[in-house]
Amino acid sequence: MKLDTMAVHAWHKDGKRTSSVTPDIVLSTTFERNTDGTYPDGFVYTRGGNPNRDALESALAQLEGATHAFAFASGLASVNALLQTLNTGDHVIIPDDVYHGTRNLVTETFAGWGLAAAAVDMTDTANVTAALRDNTRLIWLETPSNPALKIADIRAIADIAHEAGALCAIDNTWATCVNQRPLELGADVVMYSTTKYFGGHSDVLSGALIIGDEHADTLGTKLRHTQKHTGGVPAPFDCWLLLRSLPTFPLRVRQQTANAGKIAAFLAEQQTVHTVNYPGLATHPNHEIAAQQMSGFGGMLSFCVNGGGEAAVNVANRVQLITQATSLGGVESLIEHRASVEGPNSPTAADLLRLSVGIEDVDDLMADLAQALGG
Ligand SMILES: *Cc1c(COP(=O)(O)O)cnc(C)c1O
């Protein structure tokens, strides 16, 4: 099956239990036991497994071209679960501009449990090699990065990880499997905040890990235990909302990607904009690698306006159709002044605005940006 077909039908494999055409919600937290001690459908208690979660995990794995996925109550709960498979004294390498929640987990929460970490600029793979230690067990990638849209070479960094006996995991939230397929490039683990493009309607918080089949018995077993033992699982209704979103997921992402490409080109021509960060632009410093490893450049971009932080805030305040809010991946376009969201120690340029491009008509979006930029 091709991706679009799979997005519509993948849930049937493990989720179709009745003749209903759409998934049923199973809210029961507990499941009846037979007199011989077995359980008719294999479900015992919903923290360990639930029909809606099973269907979601199975569908997410299929979309990624894998067989094992693990759903969590948020993107960060899934990062947390992966980090919990490591041991005290292990070392991880993260990008210097990794998602701030991931940075906090690694450098604050897990540092307290003896996890060592190095943060490097991964646009140059030599920095990754230089940061390796004997005890490096995980290299964490995020490409395109947030909010500067920096690109790291997935295949090269996966090779570096494997030579060092480490796993390569990637936060693929921004590109999604529609535009970038890291398992096929050698990555071992794909992580998603499914809150974003998979959910796609800004109404469900959730996350997932998907692993290459070769890790099913090792990492997969550990993750299944962690998921059950720590309990950061999504509710059946949240799984159902995601299942409801999956059929339109590739359609939405392709429209968002097409819109973002046009908006990036439009912004690059504006006199009031001095920088546009979008890997699809030939002017992007890593455009060549992006073009090799991405089939589309995604629905996220950022741009810097003339006049500094105040001018940027003014643009975000002037948009009419686009909503000023954090987060991304929804059907509606969102704009954000990233530095003020990240707080006083933010490394982000004060004149930078981040745009999550929605599925609206691109002409309406460009007209809104034009009036907000005073163009
Ligand atoms: C939103 C986001 C996360 C965190 O996911 P939550 O669902 O909010 O926990 C992690 N990585 C990236 C790239 C994100 O955009």
XYZ file of C-alpha atoms and ligand atoms in Angstrom:
390
model
C 0.000 0.000 0.000
C 1.084 3.570 -0.693
C 1.203 6.111 2.153
C -2.139 7.786 1.363
C -3.969 4.454 1.287
C -2.238 3.307 4.428
C -3.214 6.498 6.253
C -6.879 5.682 5.608
C -6.791 1.931 6.220
C -3.826 1.128 8.490
C -5.919 1.141 11.671
C -7.924 -1.888 10.450
C -5.030 -4.256 10.998
C -5.184 -4.114 14.789
C -8.178 -1.907 15.404
C -11.118 -3.441 13.586
C -13.104 -5.549 16.032
C -16.680 -4.883 14.905
C -18.362 -4.101 11.604
C -18.174 -0.345 12.260
C -16.496 1.563 9.469
C -14.674 3.929 11.821
C -12.834 2.911 15.026
C -14.907 2.270 18.175
C -13.685 3.848 21.419
C -12.968 1.360 24.186
C -12.953 3.286 27.456
C -12.867 0.300 29.812
C -9.743 0.331 31.977
C -9.996 -3.405 32.671
C -10.752 -6.547 30.662
C -12.484 -9.784 31.646
C -10.407 -12.829 32.469
C -11.331 -16.377 31.394
C -11.671 -19.223 33.904
C -8.404 -20.656 32.574
C -6.615 -17.409 33.383
C -6.301 -16.170 29.789
C -7.716 -12.931 28.348
C -9.882 -13.227 25.199
C -8.333 -10.277 23.308
C -5.030 -10.199 25.151
C -5.955 -7.023 27.032
C -5.689 -7.015 30.830
C -5.532 -3.435 32.069
C -5.437 -0.333 29.909
C -2.045 1.000 31.091
C -0.514 -2.133 29.584
C -2.620 -2.101 26.447
C -5.895 -0.878 25.019
C -7.576 -1.529 21.646
C -7.391 2.134 20.600
C -3.730 2.427 21.514
C -2.937 -0.840 19.750
C -4.635 0.380 16.593
C -2.793 3.707 16.763
C 0.614 2.124 17.399
C 0.109 -0.340 14.594
C -0.945 2.418 12.168
C 1.982 4.692 13.127
C 4.447 1.825 12.659
C 3.019 0.992 9.232
C 3.209 4.623 8.072
C 6.889 4.673 9.058
C 7.560 1.372 7.263
C 8.157 -0.401 10.591
C 6.329 -2.883 12.818
C 6.866 -1.485 16.328
C 5.554 1.823 17.666
C 4.946 3.011 21.220
C 2.396 5.730 21.945
C 2.735 8.163 24.835
C 0.737 10.937 26.464
C 2.971 13.639 24.933
C 6.021 14.051 22.741
C 8.166 14.681 25.794
C 6.811 11.577 27.547
C 8.152 9.608 24.587
C 11.593 11.302 24.786
C 11.548 10.552 28.506
C 10.797 6.866 27.868
C 13.691 6.529 25.429
C 16.113 8.219 27.854
C 14.914 5.857 30.596
C 16.242 2.902 28.610
C 19.757 4.303 29.174
C 21.872 3.733 32.280
C 23.608 5.963 34.780
C 26.994 6.896 33.377
C 25.887 6.714 29.743
C 26.615 9.644 27.440
C 24.325 11.181 24.832
C 24.977 13.746 22.114
C 22.226 16.262 21.321
C 22.050 19.181 18.861
C 22.962 22.576 20.336
C 19.587 23.896 19.185
C 17.517 20.855 20.221
C 13.852 21.406 21.224
C 14.071 23.147 24.620
C 11.955 20.489 26.356
C 14.351 17.759 25.220
C 17.302 19.862 26.380
C 15.720 20.332 29.816
C 15.074 16.588 30.145
C 18.656 15.666 29.225
C 20.569 18.412 31.003
C 18.375 18.839 34.102
C 16.157 15.820 34.853
C 18.457 13.054 33.614
C 21.698 14.804 34.628
C 20.473 14.252 38.174
C 20.450 10.503 37.476
C 23.967 10.507 36.089
C 23.393 10.851 32.349
C 26.208 12.791 30.665
C 25.532 14.894 27.572
C 27.267 17.009 24.948
C 25.425 19.577 22.816
C 26.965 20.245 19.390
C 26.168 21.958 16.098
C 25.183 18.952 13.980
C 25.241 20.771 10.655
C 28.924 19.752 10.664
C 29.272 15.995 11.282
C 32.880 16.529 12.461
C 31.430 18.107 15.614
C 29.499 14.894 16.300
C 32.590 12.704 15.849
C 34.595 15.023 18.108
C 31.984 14.724 20.866
C 32.020 10.886 20.927
C 33.128 9.164 24.105
C 33.599 5.478 24.991
C 30.290 5.600 26.850
C 28.249 7.374 24.136
C 25.079 5.303 23.764
C 22.744 7.649 21.931
C 23.009 10.367 19.308
C 19.857 12.476 19.178
C 19.030 14.327 15.972
C 16.466 16.968 15.191
C 16.356 18.069 11.572
C 15.041 20.527 10.456
C 15.777 22.215 13.770
C 13.634 24.647 15.729
C 13.434 27.568 15.019
C 16.440 28.081 12.724
C 15.598 25.169 10.365
C 19.182 23.889 10.463
C 19.716 20.605 8.613
C 21.809 17.656 9.820
C 22.908 14.757 7.598
C 20.886 11.816 8.951
C 22.695 9.028 7.118
C 26.169 10.309 8.006
C 25.293 10.759 11.684
C 23.578 7.354 11.884
C 26.810 5.836 10.506
C 28.865 7.682 13.128
C 26.538 6.377 15.857
C 26.726 2.783 14.668
C 30.512 2.807 14.374
C 30.615 3.981 17.979
C 28.144 1.318 19.136
C 25.474 3.922 19.853
C 21.876 4.267 18.707
C 20.728 7.106 16.461
C 17.350 8.592 17.354
C 15.655 11.464 15.560
C 12.906 13.864 16.472
C 11.043 13.811 13.131
C 8.136 15.972 14.343
C 8.675 18.783 11.838
C 9.300 16.823 8.638
C 7.047 13.801 9.407
C 7.230 10.528 7.477
C 5.512 12.289 4.566
C 8.647 14.351 3.901
C 11.487 12.449 5.581
C 11.967 8.727 6.316
C 14.818 8.396 8.827
C 14.617 4.613 9.341
C 15.421 4.215 5.638
C 18.443 6.508 6.142
C 19.837 4.365 8.949
C 18.282 5.877 12.091
C 17.241 3.395 14.791
C 14.451 5.330 16.497
C 11.990 7.939 15.227
C 10.291 10.163 17.780
C 7.183 12.268 17.207
C 5.234 14.854 19.031
C 2.042 13.556 17.400
C 0.457 16.633 18.986
C 1.598 18.419 15.831
C 1.125 17.120 12.261
C -0.344 13.695 13.048
C -3.052 15.204 15.271
C -3.176 18.162 12.923
C -6.057 19.988 14.611
C -4.365 21.441 17.715
C -6.650 19.450 20.011
C -4.709 16.422 21.240
C -1.416 16.129 23.159
C 0.479 12.925 22.360
C 3.749 11.385 21.309
C 5.262 8.249 19.849
C 8.470 6.289 19.361
C 8.899 4.038 16.336
C 11.836 1.652 16.120
C 13.532 -0.266 13.344
C 12.471 -3.928 13.276
C 16.000 -5.079 14.159
C 15.550 -3.531 17.625
C 12.227 -5.224 18.449
C 13.652 -7.776 20.898
C 16.122 -5.478 22.615
C 15.099 -1.817 22.693
C 11.487 -2.720 21.898
C 11.140 -4.929 24.966
C 12.680 -2.233 27.173
C 10.357 0.432 25.768
C 7.270 -1.724 26.233
C 8.269 -2.216 29.876
C 8.996 1.468 30.386
C 5.671 2.414 28.834
C 3.790 0.054 31.143
C 5.854 0.671 34.288
C 5.934 4.458 34.120
C 2.408 4.828 32.730
C 2.820 7.910 30.529
C 0.272 6.509 28.095
C -2.363 8.322 26.015
C -6.052 7.944 26.909
C -8.261 5.882 24.570
C -10.054 9.045 23.429
C -6.748 10.714 22.526
C -5.759 7.621 20.537
C -9.129 7.752 18.817
C -8.672 11.449 17.947
C -5.328 10.589 16.369
C -6.866 7.678 14.461
C -9.489 10.131 13.218
C -6.722 12.473 12.026
C -4.583 9.892 10.238
C -6.584 9.561 6.992
C -6.084 13.257 6.166
C -2.525 13.426 7.533
C -0.588 13.050 4.223
C -3.030 15.397 2.429
C -2.662 18.049 5.089
C 1.127 17.820 5.245
C 1.447 18.066 1.473
C -0.768 21.175 1.385
C 1.163 22.712 4.300
C 4.446 21.909 2.549
C 3.309 23.397 -0.762
C 2.034 26.531 1.000
C 5.251 26.919 3.015
C 7.382 26.706 -0.130
C 5.390 29.517 -1.751
C 5.426 31.648 1.397
C 9.195 31.183 1.819
C 9.767 32.424 -1.743
C 7.344 35.318 -1.164
C 9.031 36.361 2.097
C 12.484 36.184 0.503
C 11.342 38.962 -1.879
C 10.047 41.327 0.818
C 12.110 44.453 1.500
C 11.206 44.331 5.193
C 12.513 40.762 5.624
C 16.279 40.203 5.759
C 16.481 36.411 6.284
C 14.217 33.457 5.480
C 15.050 30.068 6.986
C 13.529 27.317 4.863
C 15.463 24.250 3.649
C 13.629 24.345 0.314
C 15.262 27.648 -0.649
C 18.403 27.245 -2.770
C 19.985 29.904 -0.529
C 19.663 27.692 2.585
C 23.218 26.677 3.664
C 22.283 22.972 3.812
C 19.810 22.936 0.925
C 21.741 20.170 -0.840
C 21.576 17.710 2.074
C 17.945 18.644 2.698
C 17.135 17.893 -0.953
C 18.842 14.490 -0.644
C 17.115 13.341 2.516
C 13.720 15.053 2.308
C 11.045 14.457 -0.316
C 9.411 17.759 0.679
C 10.721 20.584 2.846
C 7.882 20.740 5.347
C 5.346 23.271 6.577
C 7.579 25.152 9.034
C 9.709 28.212 8.349
C 11.153 31.181 10.172
C 12.120 34.655 9.021
C 13.816 37.754 10.409
C 12.481 41.249 9.876
C 14.294 44.563 9.683
C 14.019 46.769 12.762
C 14.818 44.263 15.507
C 12.685 42.573 18.159
C 10.074 45.297 18.424
C 9.427 45.236 14.678
C 9.048 41.450 14.818
C 6.551 41.634 17.689
C 4.613 44.263 15.737
C 4.318 41.962 12.718
C 3.055 39.120 14.938
C 0.523 41.547 16.468
C -0.688 42.805 13.073
C -1.613 39.496 11.414
C -5.371 39.020 11.036
C -5.954 35.608 9.502
C -2.886 33.928 10.991
C -3.143 33.300 14.734
C -0.430 34.372 17.161
C 0.213 31.221 19.215
C 2.876 28.631 19.912
C 2.827 25.037 18.626
C 2.567 23.870 15.044
C 1.243 21.358 12.571
C -2.433 22.268 12.821
C -4.716 23.065 9.895
C -4.611 26.748 10.899
C -1.505 28.908 10.369
C 0.267 30.104 13.519
C 2.911 32.790 13.987
C 5.165 33.137 16.990
C 7.785 35.557 18.266
C 10.025 32.751 19.434
C 12.524 34.665 21.604
C 9.872 36.014 23.956
C 8.268 32.556 24.230
C 11.644 30.981 25.095
C 12.324 33.605 27.789
C 15.218 35.876 28.792
C 17.996 33.295 28.117
C 16.707 32.466 24.650
C 19.465 31.964 22.061
C 16.971 32.863 19.296
C 17.394 36.114 17.378
C 15.059 38.824 18.683
C 13.883 39.704 15.160
C 12.872 36.121 14.302
C 9.287 35.004 13.682
C 8.337 31.344 13.369
C 5.517 30.356 11.085
C 3.576 27.092 11.117
C 1.861 27.131 7.760
C -1.665 25.715 7.665
C -3.877 24.408 4.884
C -5.587 27.727 4.067
C -5.412 29.170 0.546
C -1.861 30.399 0.180
C -2.924 33.679 -1.475
C -4.917 34.617 1.625
C -1.935 33.790 3.847
C 0.447 35.864 1.711
C -1.996 38.792 1.673
C -2.145 38.672 5.462
C 1.647 38.577 5.773
C 1.989 41.409 3.247
C -0.320 43.693 5.232
C 1.360 42.732 8.534
C 4.827 43.465 7.081
C 3.531 46.768 5.767
C 4.321 45.665 2.201
C 6.208 20.064 20.362
C 7.515 19.395 20.165
C 8.012 18.473 21.101
C 7.288 18.181 22.409
O 6.108 17.488 22.200
P 4.845 17.617 23.224
O 3.802 16.817 22.547
O 4.537 19.067 23.369
O 5.310 17.006 24.513
C 9.211 17.854 20.830
N 9.904 18.126 19.712
C 9.467 19.007 18.792
C 10.285 19.261 17.577
C 8.260 19.668 18.985
O 7.834 20.557 18.067
